[in-house]
Short mmCIF file of C-alpha atoms and ligand atoms in Angstrom, two decimals:
data_model
loop_
_atom_site.label_atom_id
_atom_site.label_comp_id
_atom_site.label_asym_id
_atom_site.label_seq_id
_atom_site.Cartn_x
_atom_site.Cartn_y
_atom_site.Cartn_z
CA MET A 1 14.48 -8.59 -36.86
CA ASN A 2 15.85 -5.15 -39.14
CA THR A 3 19.01 -6.06 -40.70
CA SER A 4 19.22 -2.85 -43.01
CA PRO A 5 22.23 -1.04 -43.23
CA ASP A 6 20.79 2.36 -42.16
CA SER A 7 18.84 1.30 -39.43
CA SER A 8 21.45 3.15 -37.01
CA ALA A 9 20.40 6.42 -38.12
CA ALA A 10 17.44 8.19 -37.14
CA PRO A 11 15.39 5.32 -35.59
CA ALA A 12 11.63 5.08 -36.49
CA GLN A 13 9.64 5.58 -33.81
CA GLN A 14 8.01 2.64 -32.72
CA THR A 15 6.71 0.40 -29.75
CA SER A 16 8.60 -2.50 -28.18
CA ALA A 17 7.48 -5.90 -28.81
CA ASN A 18 7.34 -6.31 -25.09
CA PRO A 19 3.67 -6.95 -24.38
CA ALA A 20 3.55 -6.07 -21.22
CA THR A 21 4.55 -2.15 -22.18
CA ALA A 22 3.81 -1.94 -25.69
CA ASP A 23 0.36 -0.70 -24.79
CA LEU A 24 1.47 1.89 -22.64
CA GLU A 25 4.78 2.99 -25.13
CA ALA A 26 1.42 3.37 -27.66
CA ARG A 27 -0.06 5.69 -25.27
CA PHE A 28 3.14 7.32 -24.33
CA GLU A 29 4.49 7.89 -28.05
CA GLN A 30 0.82 9.39 -28.58
CA ALA A 31 0.92 12.27 -25.82
CA PHE A 32 4.18 12.86 -25.93
CA GLY A 33 5.12 12.40 -29.44
CA ARG A 34 8.67 10.45 -28.30
CA VAL A 35 9.40 6.96 -27.37
CA PRO A 36 9.66 6.46 -23.63
CA ASP A 37 13.41 5.80 -21.99
CA GLY A 38 12.01 3.27 -19.91
CA VAL A 39 8.92 1.66 -18.31
CA TRP A 40 8.55 0.87 -14.61
CA GLN A 41 6.10 -0.76 -12.20
CA ALA A 42 5.03 -0.66 -8.84
CA PRO A 43 2.42 -2.69 -6.70
CA GLY A 44 -0.42 -1.51 -4.45
CA ARG A 45 -0.35 -3.64 -0.99
CA VAL A 46 -2.93 -5.65 1.11
CA ASN A 47 -1.71 -5.78 4.53
CA LEU A 48 -2.07 -9.23 5.94
CA ILE A 49 -2.28 -8.30 9.45
CA GLY A 50 -0.72 -5.78 11.89
CA GLU A 51 -3.08 -2.46 11.69
CA HIS A 52 -1.77 0.62 13.25
CA THR A 53 1.30 -0.90 14.91
CA ASP A 54 3.58 1.01 12.41
CA TYR A 55 3.63 4.36 14.27
CA ASN A 56 3.96 2.21 17.68
CA GLU A 57 7.23 0.80 16.26
CA GLY A 58 6.36 -2.47 15.92
CA PHE A 59 5.42 -5.11 13.79
CA VAL A 60 3.67 -5.21 10.05
CA LEU A 61 2.78 -8.01 7.12
CA PRO A 62 2.00 -6.69 4.30
CA PHE A 63 2.06 -8.52 1.00
CA ALA A 64 2.26 -6.57 -2.53
CA ILE A 65 -0.18 -7.70 -5.20
CA ASP A 66 -1.01 -8.13 -8.65
CA LYS A 67 -2.06 -4.48 -9.14
CA THR A 68 0.44 -2.33 -10.34
CA ALA A 69 0.99 1.39 -11.20
CA ARG A 70 3.05 1.69 -14.23
CA VAL A 71 5.41 4.80 -15.45
CA ALA A 72 6.16 5.48 -18.89
CA VAL A 73 9.58 8.08 -18.76
CA ALA A 74 11.38 10.38 -20.59
CA VAL A 75 14.15 12.26 -19.60
CA ARG A 76 13.93 15.98 -20.83
CA ALA A 77 16.77 18.12 -21.62
CA ASP A 78 15.32 20.86 -19.52
CA SER A 79 13.92 21.00 -15.94
CA VAL A 80 10.25 20.98 -17.21
CA VAL A 81 8.16 18.01 -16.01
CA ARG A 82 4.88 16.93 -18.26
CA LEU A 83 2.13 14.47 -16.23
CA LEU A 84 -0.54 12.77 -17.37
CA SER A 85 -2.84 9.91 -15.83
CA THR A 86 -4.53 7.55 -18.20
CA TYR A 87 -6.88 7.13 -14.89
CA GLY A 88 -10.11 10.28 -15.25
CA ASP A 89 -9.94 13.38 -16.85
CA HIS A 90 -7.28 15.06 -15.71
CA GLY A 91 -5.84 16.15 -19.14
CA MET A 92 -1.93 16.87 -19.01
CA VAL A 93 0.12 18.49 -16.31
CA SER A 94 3.29 20.74 -17.04
CA THR A 95 5.22 22.36 -14.09
CA ASP A 96 9.42 23.29 -13.46
CA LEU A 97 11.29 21.22 -11.34
CA SER A 98 12.80 24.47 -10.16
CA ALA A 99 9.94 25.74 -8.57
CA LEU A 100 7.92 22.41 -6.82
CA ASP A 101 5.99 23.72 -4.19
CA ALA A 102 3.72 21.93 -1.76
CA ALA A 103 0.94 24.19 -0.89
CA SER A 104 0.41 24.82 -4.51
CA THR A 105 0.07 21.47 -5.88
CA LYS A 106 -3.29 19.99 -6.32
CA GLY A 107 -4.90 16.89 -6.85
CA TRP A 108 -2.79 13.50 -8.48
CA THR A 109 0.73 14.95 -9.53
CA LYS A 110 1.51 15.65 -5.91
CA TYR A 111 2.53 11.94 -5.90
CA PRO A 112 5.29 12.04 -8.37
CA LEU A 113 5.81 15.50 -7.97
CA GLY A 114 6.55 14.64 -3.86
CA VAL A 115 9.07 11.69 -5.42
CA MET A 116 11.17 14.58 -7.42
CA TRP A 117 10.78 17.11 -4.40
CA ALA A 118 11.82 14.20 -2.21
CA LEU A 119 14.74 13.72 -4.22
CA GLN A 120 15.97 17.13 -4.45
CA GLN A 121 15.59 17.61 -0.80
CA ARG A 122 18.44 14.80 -0.77
CA GLY A 123 20.58 16.31 -3.20
CA ILE A 124 19.58 14.24 -6.14
CA ALA A 125 19.57 16.42 -9.34
CA VAL A 126 16.39 15.29 -10.69
CA PRO A 127 16.31 16.03 -14.76
CA GLY A 128 12.94 17.32 -16.70
CA LEU A 129 11.00 14.69 -17.32
CA ASP A 130 7.52 13.19 -19.37
CA LEU A 131 5.68 10.70 -17.38
CA LEU A 132 2.70 8.75 -18.25
CA LEU A 133 0.98 6.64 -15.62
CA ASP A 134 -1.27 3.63 -15.99
CA SER A 135 -2.43 2.08 -12.66
CA ASN A 136 -4.93 -0.54 -12.40
CA VAL A 137 -4.64 -0.32 -8.03
CA PRO A 138 -8.12 0.88 -6.84
CA LEU A 139 -8.25 4.55 -5.91
CA GLY A 140 -9.00 5.11 -1.72
CA ALA A 141 -9.74 1.23 -1.30
CA GLY A 142 -6.88 0.98 1.21
CA LEU A 143 -4.74 -0.59 -1.09
CA SER A 144 -2.22 2.08 -1.37
CA SER A 145 -2.72 3.91 -4.78
CA SER A 146 -0.52 6.26 -3.75
CA HIS A 147 2.40 4.52 -2.80
CA ALA A 148 2.59 2.38 -5.90
CA ILE A 149 2.35 5.70 -8.38
CA GLU A 150 5.31 6.79 -5.98
CA CYS A 151 7.24 3.61 -5.31
CA ALA A 152 6.95 3.33 -9.38
CA VAL A 153 8.21 6.86 -9.73
CA ILE A 154 11.20 6.67 -7.36
CA SER A 155 12.28 3.14 -9.04
CA ALA A 156 12.27 4.87 -12.57
CA LEU A 157 14.27 8.03 -11.13
CA ASN A 158 16.50 5.47 -9.02
CA ASP A 159 17.32 4.70 -12.56
CA LEU A 160 17.66 6.96 -14.77
CA THR A 161 19.45 9.47 -12.31
CA GLY A 162 21.72 6.98 -11.43
CA ALA A 163 21.59 7.68 -7.85
CA GLY A 164 21.69 3.90 -7.00
CA MET A 165 19.69 4.02 -3.97
CA GLU A 166 19.12 0.92 -1.85
CA PRO A 167 15.37 0.28 -1.26
CA GLU A 168 15.95 1.28 2.16
CA GLU A 169 16.69 4.93 0.86
CA MET A 170 13.88 4.73 -1.42
CA VAL A 171 11.33 3.49 1.63
CA LEU A 172 12.56 6.96 3.71
CA ALA A 173 12.15 9.24 0.45
CA THR A 174 8.86 8.46 -0.55
CA GLN A 175 7.78 8.65 3.36
CA ARG A 176 8.91 12.34 3.03
CA ALA A 177 7.06 12.70 0.21
CA GLU A 178 3.99 11.59 1.75
CA ASN A 179 4.50 13.53 5.03
CA ASP A 180 6.01 16.83 3.91
CA PHE A 181 4.63 17.28 0.29
CA VAL A 182 1.17 15.30 -0.19
CA GLY A 183 0.36 16.07 3.84
CA ALA A 184 -0.78 12.32 4.62
CA PRO A 185 1.09 11.17 7.86
CA THR A 186 1.98 7.77 6.55
CA GLY A 187 4.93 5.19 7.98
CA ILE A 188 6.95 2.87 6.29
CA MET A 189 4.73 -0.33 5.73
CA ASP A 190 3.51 0.47 2.30
CA GLN A 191 6.50 1.44 0.20
CA SER A 192 7.90 -1.35 1.99
CA ALA A 193 5.72 -3.78 0.60
CA SER A 194 5.93 -2.29 -3.04
CA LEU A 195 9.48 -1.83 -3.04
CA ARG A 196 10.64 -4.85 -1.65
CA GLY A 197 7.74 -7.41 -2.04
CA SER A 198 8.27 -10.84 -3.59
CA LYS A 199 6.28 -13.46 -5.33
CA GLY A 200 4.20 -15.52 -2.93
CA HIS A 201 5.90 -13.80 -0.05
CA ALA A 202 4.96 -11.52 2.53
CA VAL A 203 7.03 -8.63 3.53
CA PHE A 204 7.26 -9.25 7.27
CA LEU A 205 8.33 -5.26 8.63
CA ASP A 206 9.89 -4.18 11.88
CA CYS A 207 9.26 -0.76 11.91
CA ARG A 208 11.37 0.18 14.59
CA ASP A 209 14.61 -0.59 12.37
CA GLN A 210 13.44 -1.29 8.94
CA SER A 211 14.34 -4.67 8.71
CA VAL A 212 12.49 -7.10 6.46
CA GLN A 213 12.07 -10.57 6.29
CA LEU A 214 10.33 -12.42 3.52
CA VAL A 215 7.80 -15.37 4.66
CA PRO A 216 6.26 -17.75 2.60
CA PHE A 217 2.51 -17.00 1.58
CA ASP A 218 1.54 -18.82 -1.10
CA ALA A 219 -2.22 -18.99 -0.80
CA GLU A 220 -2.92 -20.69 -3.84
CA SER A 221 -0.85 -23.57 -3.30
CA GLU A 222 -3.30 -24.49 -0.68
CA GLY A 223 -6.29 -24.04 -2.65
CA LEU A 224 -6.69 -21.04 -1.13
CA VAL A 225 -7.80 -17.06 -2.59
CA MET A 226 -7.43 -14.01 -0.82
CA LEU A 227 -10.39 -12.04 -1.32
CA VAL A 228 -10.26 -8.15 -1.13
CA ILE A 229 -13.87 -6.81 -0.48
CA ASP A 230 -14.04 -3.60 -1.02
CA THR A 231 -17.07 -1.77 0.48
CA LYS A 232 -16.40 1.46 -1.34
CA VAL A 233 -17.27 3.52 2.03
CA SER A 234 -14.68 6.63 1.74
CA HIS A 235 -11.84 6.51 4.40
CA SER A 236 -11.17 9.81 3.56
CA HIS A 237 -13.03 11.00 6.63
CA SER A 238 -10.60 9.01 9.04
CA ASP A 239 -8.61 12.10 9.32
CA GLY A 240 -9.79 12.77 12.91
CA GLY A 241 -10.00 9.09 14.03
CA TYR A 242 -6.61 8.73 12.49
CA ALA A 243 -5.24 11.04 14.47
CA SER A 244 -6.70 10.16 17.58
CA ARG A 245 -6.15 6.73 17.74
CA ARG A 246 -2.36 8.27 17.31
CA ALA A 247 -2.67 9.91 20.42
CA SER A 248 -4.08 7.24 22.41
CA CYS A 249 -0.88 5.14 21.50
CA GLU A 250 1.29 8.45 22.67
CA LEU A 251 -0.39 8.95 25.77
CA GLY A 252 -0.94 4.95 26.74
CA ALA A 253 3.13 4.99 26.17
CA GLU A 254 3.76 7.85 27.81
CA VAL A 255 1.61 6.64 31.28
CA LEU A 256 3.37 3.55 31.09
CA GLY A 257 7.02 4.78 30.84
CA VAL A 258 8.38 2.97 27.33
CA LYS A 259 9.28 4.79 24.14
CA ALA A 260 6.95 3.23 21.74
CA LEU A 261 4.05 0.80 22.48
CA ARG A 262 5.97 -1.76 20.90
CA ASP A 263 7.77 -2.13 23.90
CA ILE A 264 4.65 -3.63 25.64
CA GLN A 265 3.84 -7.24 25.89
CA VAL A 266 0.85 -9.20 26.16
CA GLY A 267 1.91 -10.49 29.73
CA ASP A 268 2.17 -6.58 30.88
CA LEU A 269 -1.71 -5.81 29.77
CA ALA A 270 -2.95 -6.68 33.33
CA GLU A 271 -0.84 -4.45 34.35
CA ALA A 272 -1.73 -1.84 32.35
CA GLY A 273 -5.12 -1.97 32.81
CA GLY A 274 -4.41 -0.55 36.19
CA LEU A 275 -2.72 2.66 35.03
CA LEU A 276 -4.85 3.53 32.22
CA ASP A 277 -8.29 5.05 32.00
CA GLU A 278 -10.78 2.74 30.14
CA VAL A 279 -10.23 3.26 26.54
CA THR A 280 -7.08 4.24 26.18
CA TYR A 281 -6.41 0.79 27.50
CA ARG A 282 -8.20 -0.93 25.21
CA ARG A 283 -6.28 1.18 22.65
CA VAL A 284 -3.10 -0.32 24.17
CA ARG A 285 -4.87 -3.68 24.28
CA HIS A 286 -5.42 -3.59 20.19
CA VAL A 287 -1.80 -2.79 19.58
CA VAL A 288 -0.33 -5.04 22.23
CA THR A 289 -2.12 -8.11 20.77
CA GLU A 290 -1.83 -7.39 17.29
CA ASN A 291 1.64 -6.96 17.48
CA ASP A 292 1.85 -10.52 19.01
CA ARG A 293 -0.62 -11.86 16.34
CA VAL A 294 1.60 -10.78 13.67
CA LEU A 295 4.66 -12.78 15.38
CA GLN A 296 2.23 -15.97 15.63
CA THR A 297 0.74 -15.31 11.89
CA VAL A 298 4.92 -15.31 10.65
CA ARG A 299 5.69 -18.29 12.96
CA LEU A 300 2.45 -20.22 11.74
CA LEU A 301 3.05 -19.28 7.47
CA SER A 302 6.94 -20.78 7.99
CA ALA A 303 5.97 -23.89 10.03
CA GLU A 304 1.98 -24.41 8.61
CA GLY A 305 1.26 -22.45 5.53
CA PRO A 306 -1.54 -20.28 5.04
CA GLY A 307 -4.12 -22.36 6.32
CA ALA A 308 -3.19 -22.22 9.73
CA ILE A 309 -3.78 -18.21 9.53
CA GLY A 310 -7.74 -18.06 10.02
CA ALA A 311 -8.10 -17.76 13.55
CA LEU A 312 -5.39 -14.98 13.74
CA LEU A 313 -7.58 -13.23 11.27
CA ASP A 314 -10.37 -13.25 13.14
CA ALA A 315 -9.13 -12.07 16.10
CA SER A 316 -7.15 -9.08 14.49
CA HIS A 317 -10.77 -8.03 13.48
CA ALA A 318 -12.62 -8.16 16.76
CA SER A 319 -9.63 -6.33 18.05
CA MET A 320 -10.23 -3.60 15.39
CA ARG A 321 -13.51 -3.43 15.62
CA ASP A 322 -14.10 -4.08 19.99
CA ASP A 323 -10.94 -2.17 21.13
CA PHE A 324 -9.42 0.00 18.58
CA GLU A 325 -13.06 0.96 17.01
CA ILE A 326 -11.90 1.78 13.97
CA SER A 327 -14.30 -0.61 11.77
CA CYS A 328 -17.77 0.14 10.10
CA PRO A 329 -20.70 -1.81 10.02
CA GLU A 330 -20.11 -2.51 6.21
CA LEU A 331 -16.89 -3.84 7.05
CA ASP A 332 -18.18 -5.95 9.83
CA LEU A 333 -20.88 -7.25 7.62
CA ALA A 334 -18.14 -8.23 4.83
CA VAL A 335 -16.52 -10.04 7.43
CA ALA A 336 -19.47 -11.78 9.42
CA THR A 337 -20.84 -12.92 5.97
CA SER A 338 -17.75 -14.17 4.45
CA ARG A 339 -17.14 -16.07 7.25
CA ALA A 340 -20.26 -18.16 7.56
CA ASN A 341 -19.44 -18.75 4.08
CA GLY A 342 -16.64 -20.67 3.89
CA ALA A 343 -13.64 -18.35 4.65
CA ILE A 344 -11.29 -19.39 6.99
CA GLY A 345 -10.53 -16.28 8.31
CA ALA A 346 -11.18 -12.36 7.61
CA ARG A 347 -10.42 -8.90 8.47
CA MET A 348 -10.68 -5.09 7.64
CA THR A 349 -7.48 -4.33 6.32
CA GLY A 350 -6.01 -0.50 6.11
CA GLY A 351 -6.12 2.52 8.62
CA GLY A 352 -9.95 1.53 8.88
CA PHE A 353 -13.51 3.82 8.75
CA GLY A 354 -14.16 2.24 5.51
CA GLY A 355 -11.99 0.49 3.07
CA ALA A 356 -11.50 -3.33 2.31
CA ALA A 357 -11.75 -6.45 4.08
CA ILE A 358 -9.76 -9.45 3.37
CA ALA A 359 -11.42 -13.07 3.24
CA LEU A 360 -8.74 -15.64 2.77
CA THR A 361 -11.27 -18.28 1.63
CA PRO A 362 -10.94 -21.67 -0.01
CA LEU A 363 -11.20 -21.85 -3.90
CA ALA A 364 -14.23 -23.94 -3.57
CA ASP A 365 -15.99 -21.46 -1.35
CA GLU A 366 -15.22 -18.13 -3.95
CA GLN A 367 -18.09 -17.75 -5.70
CA GLN A 368 -20.27 -18.40 -2.19
CA VAL A 369 -18.56 -15.97 -0.38
CA ARG A 370 -19.00 -13.38 -3.57
CA ALA A 371 -22.36 -13.93 -3.73
CA ALA A 372 -23.55 -14.15 -0.19
CA VAL A 373 -21.33 -10.50 0.49
CA GLU A 374 -23.29 -9.36 -2.57
CA SER A 375 -26.67 -9.95 -1.56
CA ALA A 376 -25.60 -9.20 2.24
CA PHE A 377 -24.98 -5.68 1.19
CA ALA A 378 -27.97 -5.33 -0.75
CA GLU A 379 -30.08 -6.11 2.08
CA ALA A 380 -28.70 -3.94 4.17
CA GLY A 381 -29.25 -1.33 1.72
CA TYR A 382 -25.08 -0.63 1.51
CA LYS A 383 -23.71 0.61 -1.64
CA ALA A 384 -22.32 -2.52 -3.68
CA PRO A 385 -19.09 -4.13 -2.92
CA GLU A 386 -16.32 -4.61 -5.52
CA ILE A 387 -15.12 -7.73 -4.98
CA PHE A 388 -11.43 -9.23 -6.24
CA THR A 389 -8.87 -11.43 -5.54
CA VAL A 390 -5.09 -10.63 -5.12
CA THR A 391 -2.21 -12.62 -5.07
CA PRO A 392 0.78 -12.16 -3.09
CA ALA A 393 3.16 -10.45 -6.38
CA ALA A 394 6.63 -9.21 -6.92
CA GLY A 395 7.79 -5.61 -5.62
CA ALA A 396 8.93 -2.84 -7.81
CA MET A 397 10.30 -3.82 -10.78
CA ARG A 398 11.72 -1.86 -14.54
CA LEU A 399 9.77 -3.61 -17.18
CA LEU A 400 11.58 -1.72 -20.65
P1 LIG B 501 -4.93 4.83 -1.59
O1 LIG B 501 -3.13 5.19 -1.56
O2 LIG B 501 -5.33 4.13 -0.44
O3 LIG B 501 -5.44 4.59 -2.71
P2 LIG B 501 -4.76 7.96 -1.37
O4 LIG B 501 -5.91 8.82 -1.08
O5 LIG B 501 -3.60 7.57 -0.39
O6 LIG B 501 -5.68 6.27 -1.21
O7 LIG B 501 -4.11 7.85 -2.66
C1 LIG B 501 -5.62 7.95 -3.90
C2 LIG B 501 -5.18 9.11 -4.72
O8 LIG B 501 -3.90 8.57 -5.48
C3 LIG B 501 -6.12 9.71 -5.74
O9 LIG B 501 -6.95 10.25 -5.08
C4 LIG B 501 -5.66 10.02 -6.94
O10 LIG B 501 -4.65 11.59 -6.49
C5 LIG B 501 -3.90 9.46 -6.78
N1 LIG B 501 -3.95 8.40 -7.46
C6 LIG B 501 -3.70 6.89 -7.52
N2 LIG B 501 -4.11 6.30 -9.19
C7 LIG B 501 -4.03 7.50 -9.77
C8 LIG B 501 -4.09 6.84 -10.96
N3 LIG B 501 -4.50 6.02 -11.88
N4 LIG B 501 -3.90 8.40 -11.78
C9 LIG B 501 -4.38 9.41 -11.12
N5 LIG B 501 -4.54 9.32 -9.83
C10 LIG B 501 -4.65 8.44 -9.13
MG1 LIG B 502 -2.52 6.24 -0.14
#
């Protein structure tokens, strides 16, 4: 401890002893020539179950994962924003807060700048700042690396501006950033998980009223691991597919005379079959049964624990593959091979057409599943998948 009498004068720039942030602080100093005011982190997420239910005002059950975006931030006296990421070779981007403009903002900076813009739209005075991003959330794998950035940035700005936003407000502000600045028609699931997640829990979210309930999901204590199998198939071609699925759901709700498919129950499906064309019926059936599976999963997790939900994960995958038709051969192979080699349940996760699958696997079978999936992909001539484990982790927080 430094007790020298002149330690209060012109403090020497030194990184803190916090091992979780020391590396980032050092890189920040190197880049910007000053120490950060703080460091915030926010996780990516995996959706345990509840796919394409969000925009139907239904239920989802994501969890925050132990992969996070961290931002080191220092406020400036002017209205300049300087942004740097440790990922890739982007170089520093400098812009002015008085002229944030979605159309001319390209690349990764639209995520942090989108958040600043959304806060401005809410009347919050955003200060100029220097910001360094460091994330280990895989990009474009369906783990929401973009929301991890946005949630880390909004957490930082909430503290630095003293805006005092509740999580609900930050959820809506990040949605505005994604929808109206980034231009991605996303809902509220990803940022709800990132901002409101909790270690050992999944986040049961009602997308109609935004209410959240934490559900115990401690796979490890039951000797299970959650494997993520990133197929490396890009979901960037999904735009047309996503829009057409949304349109089918809207059509289904309209024909059935409800505000959203959330209002249709499994018991209503037989009657719905007589009113809808064959394809729309299958789209509707996926959403309705998926909502029901989320509710069943919540009940089973609380009553019996993670070991009991395997069949629901399987049924969710079959419904996405056959009724909603958003899977792809790589995802189907990852799921089938995991199940054949010891996983107790597996499904594609995320919007579909690529991205990742999850496989809930007994610890004793983890290596077998990994090896089997790798060789099945090699045999099929697919790109090598990336396989890793995730655990339900804490939501966004300040680290320094
Ligand atoms: P997802 O959110 O599913 O990972 P998105 O396409 O929504 O996929 O977001 C990925 C984008 O987020 C990347 O193309 C990149 O612009 C940005 N991004 C994610 N992580 C980083 C990072 N560490 N540094 C810079 N940009 C990043
Ligand atoms: Mg995203």
